[in-house]
Amino acid sequence: MNITVVGIGADGWDGLPPASRREIEACEVLLGSSRQLDLVPGAFDRVPWPSPLVPALPGLLSRYSGRRVGVLASGDPMFHGIGTTLVRLLGAGHVRVVPHPSSASLACARLGWALDDVAVVSLVGKPAALLVPHLHPGRRVLVLG
């Protein structure tokens, strides 16, 4: 099975470059969060993510085997996103990723911070205690939650 993962921002369809729009328009089935699925026009099967996601993925993907499947992801799918999960599950040769700016990149741009000088810590599904080693006086930290 081959899947195309397209990063999308909060600005939705209007913020996507033409190449990303074409990838979405070519899909028969589009997976993503309900919020993301509402951001794009098109005549395809819209499938919201189940919860919990990771254990349900193999069955969900096999249900749409043989169809052109696309996945919507927030920002850069390979930065703490669904793209990395799908590559681990299917292998890099079966996942094509079309990234969008990540939440960390956008936040740093708005704050005027150099992204390479910022610790980015994901606490998605993880204990908050993982943040403690990154807290130092003067240290800039972005926390994904």
PDB file of C-alpha atoms in Angstrom, residues 29-109:
ATOM      1  CA  VAL A  29      -9.887   8.269   0.482  1.00  0.00           C
ATOM      2  CA  LEU A  30      -8.659  10.984   2.821  1.00  0.00           C
ATOM      3  CA  LEU A  31      -7.745  10.261   6.444  1.00  0.00           C
ATOM      4  CA  GLY A  32      -7.197  12.899   9.104  1.00  0.00           C
ATOM      5  CA  SER A  33      -8.704  14.599  12.107  1.00  0.00           C
ATOM      6  CA  SER A  34     -12.275  15.835  11.705  1.00  0.00           C
ATOM      7  CA  ARG A  35     -10.965  19.409  11.874  1.00  0.00           C
ATOM      8  CA  GLN A  36      -8.448  18.782   9.087  1.00  0.00           C
ATOM      9  CA  LEU A  37     -10.961  16.964   6.888  1.00  0.00           C
ATOM     10  CA  ASP A  38     -13.295  19.966   7.162  1.00  0.00           C
ATOM     11  CA  LEU A  39     -10.529  22.253   5.822  1.00  0.00           C
ATOM     12  CA  VAL A  40     -10.434  20.771   2.315  1.00  0.00           C
ATOM     13  CA  PRO A  41     -12.963  20.536  -0.512  1.00  0.00           C
ATOM     14  CA  GLY A  42     -13.276  17.444  -2.634  1.00  0.00           C
ATOM     15  CA  ALA A  43     -15.273  14.383  -3.515  1.00  0.00           C
ATOM     16  CA  PHE A  44     -13.565  11.549  -1.655  1.00  0.00           C
ATOM     17  CA  ASP A  45     -14.321   9.335   1.309  1.00  0.00           C
ATOM     18  CA  ARG A  46     -13.424  11.306   4.451  1.00  0.00           C
ATOM     19  CA  VAL A  47     -12.298   9.071   7.292  1.00  0.00           C
ATOM     20  CA  PRO A  48     -11.644  10.650  10.700  1.00  0.00           C
ATOM     21  CA  TRP A  49      -8.920   9.115  12.837  1.00  0.00           C
ATOM     22  CA  PRO A  50     -10.087   6.547  15.366  1.00  0.00           C
ATOM     23  CA  SER A  51      -9.013   6.731  18.992  1.00  0.00           C
ATOM     24  CA  PRO A  52      -6.660   5.285  20.011  1.00  0.00           C
ATOM     25  CA  LEU A  53      -5.001   5.775  16.640  1.00  0.00           C
ATOM     26  CA  VAL A  54      -1.868   3.630  16.513  1.00  0.00           C
ATOM     27  CA  PRO A  55      -3.459   0.244  17.363  1.00  0.00           C
ATOM     28  CA  ALA A  56      -6.227   0.889  14.806  1.00  0.00           C
ATOM     29  CA  LEU A  57      -3.919   1.874  11.917  1.00  0.00           C
ATOM     30  CA  PRO A  58      -3.167  -1.577  10.434  1.00  0.00           C
ATOM     31  CA  GLY A  59      -6.862  -2.474  10.160  1.00  0.00           C
ATOM     32  CA  LEU A  60      -7.822   0.964   8.920  1.00  0.00           C
ATOM     33  CA  LEU A  61      -5.177   0.931   6.204  1.00  0.00           C
ATOM     34  CA  SER A  62      -6.008  -2.597   5.067  1.00  0.00           C
ATOM     35  CA  ARG A  63      -9.682  -1.564   4.709  1.00  0.00           C
ATOM     36  CA  TYR A  64      -8.641   0.917   1.982  1.00  0.00           C
ATOM     37  CA  SER A  65      -5.986  -1.213   0.300  1.00  0.00           C
ATOM     38  CA  GLY A  66      -6.046  -0.802  -3.475  1.00  0.00           C
ATOM     39  CA  ARG A  67      -7.426   2.737  -3.323  1.00  0.00           C
ATOM     40  CA  ARG A  68      -5.542   6.037  -3.561  1.00  0.00           C
ATOM     41  CA  VAL A  69      -5.230   7.001   0.103  1.00  0.00           C
ATOM     42  CA  GLY A  70      -4.165  10.382   1.373  1.00  0.00           C
ATOM     43  CA  VAL A  71      -3.517  11.518   4.918  1.00  0.00           C
ATOM     44  CA  LEU A  72      -3.805  15.052   6.236  1.00  0.00           C
ATOM     45  CA  ALA A  73      -1.268  16.013   8.887  1.00  0.00           C
ATOM     46  CA  SER A  74      -0.699  19.142  10.911  1.00  0.00           C
ATOM     47  CA  GLY A  75       2.304  21.004   9.532  1.00  0.00           C
ATOM     48  CA  ASP A  76       5.333  18.827   8.874  1.00  0.00           C
ATOM     49  CA  PRO A  77       4.210  15.180   9.073  1.00  0.00           C
ATOM     50  CA  MET A  78       7.767  14.052   9.826  1.00  0.00           C
ATOM     51  CA  PHE A  79       8.151  16.345  12.865  1.00  0.00           C
ATOM     52  CA  HIS A  80       6.456  14.500  15.733  1.00  0.00           C
ATOM     53  CA  GLY A  81       3.648  13.640  13.319  1.00  0.00           C
ATOM     54  CA  ILE A  82       1.688  10.894  11.620  1.00  0.00           C
ATOM     55  CA  GLY A  83       4.270  10.669   8.831  1.00  0.00           C
ATOM     56  CA  THR A  84       6.833   9.097  11.148  1.00  0.00           C
ATOM     57  CA  THR A  85       4.244   6.636  12.463  1.00  0.00           C
ATOM     58  CA  LEU A  86       3.247   5.572   8.942  1.00  0.00           C
ATOM     59  CA  VAL A  87       6.871   5.186   7.809  1.00  0.00           C
ATOM     60  CA  ARG A  88       7.559   2.943  10.820  1.00  0.00           C
ATOM     61  CA  LEU A  89       4.474   0.876  10.008  1.00  0.00           C
ATOM     62  CA  LEU A  90       4.721   0.669   6.204  1.00  0.00           C
ATOM     63  CA  GLY A  91       8.339   1.523   5.398  1.00  0.00           C
ATOM     64  CA  ALA A  92       9.722   4.658   3.739  1.00  0.00           C
ATOM     65  CA  GLY A  93       9.151   3.268   0.251  1.00  0.00           C
ATOM     66  CA  HIS A  94       5.380   3.227   0.790  1.00  0.00           C
ATOM     67  CA  VAL A  95       4.883   6.708   2.229  1.00  0.00           C
ATOM     68  CA  ARG A  96       5.232   9.910   0.227  1.00  0.00           C
ATOM     69  CA  VAL A  97       5.336  13.049   2.377  1.00  0.00           C
ATOM     70  CA  VAL A  98       4.474  16.557   1.220  1.00  0.00           C
ATOM     71  CA  PRO A  99       5.380  18.753   4.213  1.00  0.00           C
ATOM     72  CA  HIS A 100       4.065  22.109   5.345  1.00  0.00           C
ATOM     73  CA  PRO A 101       5.823  24.359   7.885  1.00  0.00           C
ATOM     74  CA  SER A 102       5.840  22.713  11.311  1.00  0.00           C
ATOM     75  CA  SER A 103       4.203  24.225  14.362  1.00  0.00           C
ATOM     76  CA  ALA A 104       7.687  24.749  15.814  1.00  0.00           C
ATOM     77  CA  SER A 105       8.885  26.568  12.699  1.00  0.00           C
ATOM     78  CA  LEU A 106       5.807  28.810  12.679  1.00  0.00           C
ATOM     79  CA  ALA A 107       6.077  29.564  16.400  1.00  0.00           C
ATOM     80  CA  CYS A 108       9.766  30.472  16.123  1.00  0.00           C
ATOM     81  CA  ALA A 109       9.083  32.672  13.095  1.00  0.00           C
TER      82      ALA A 109
END
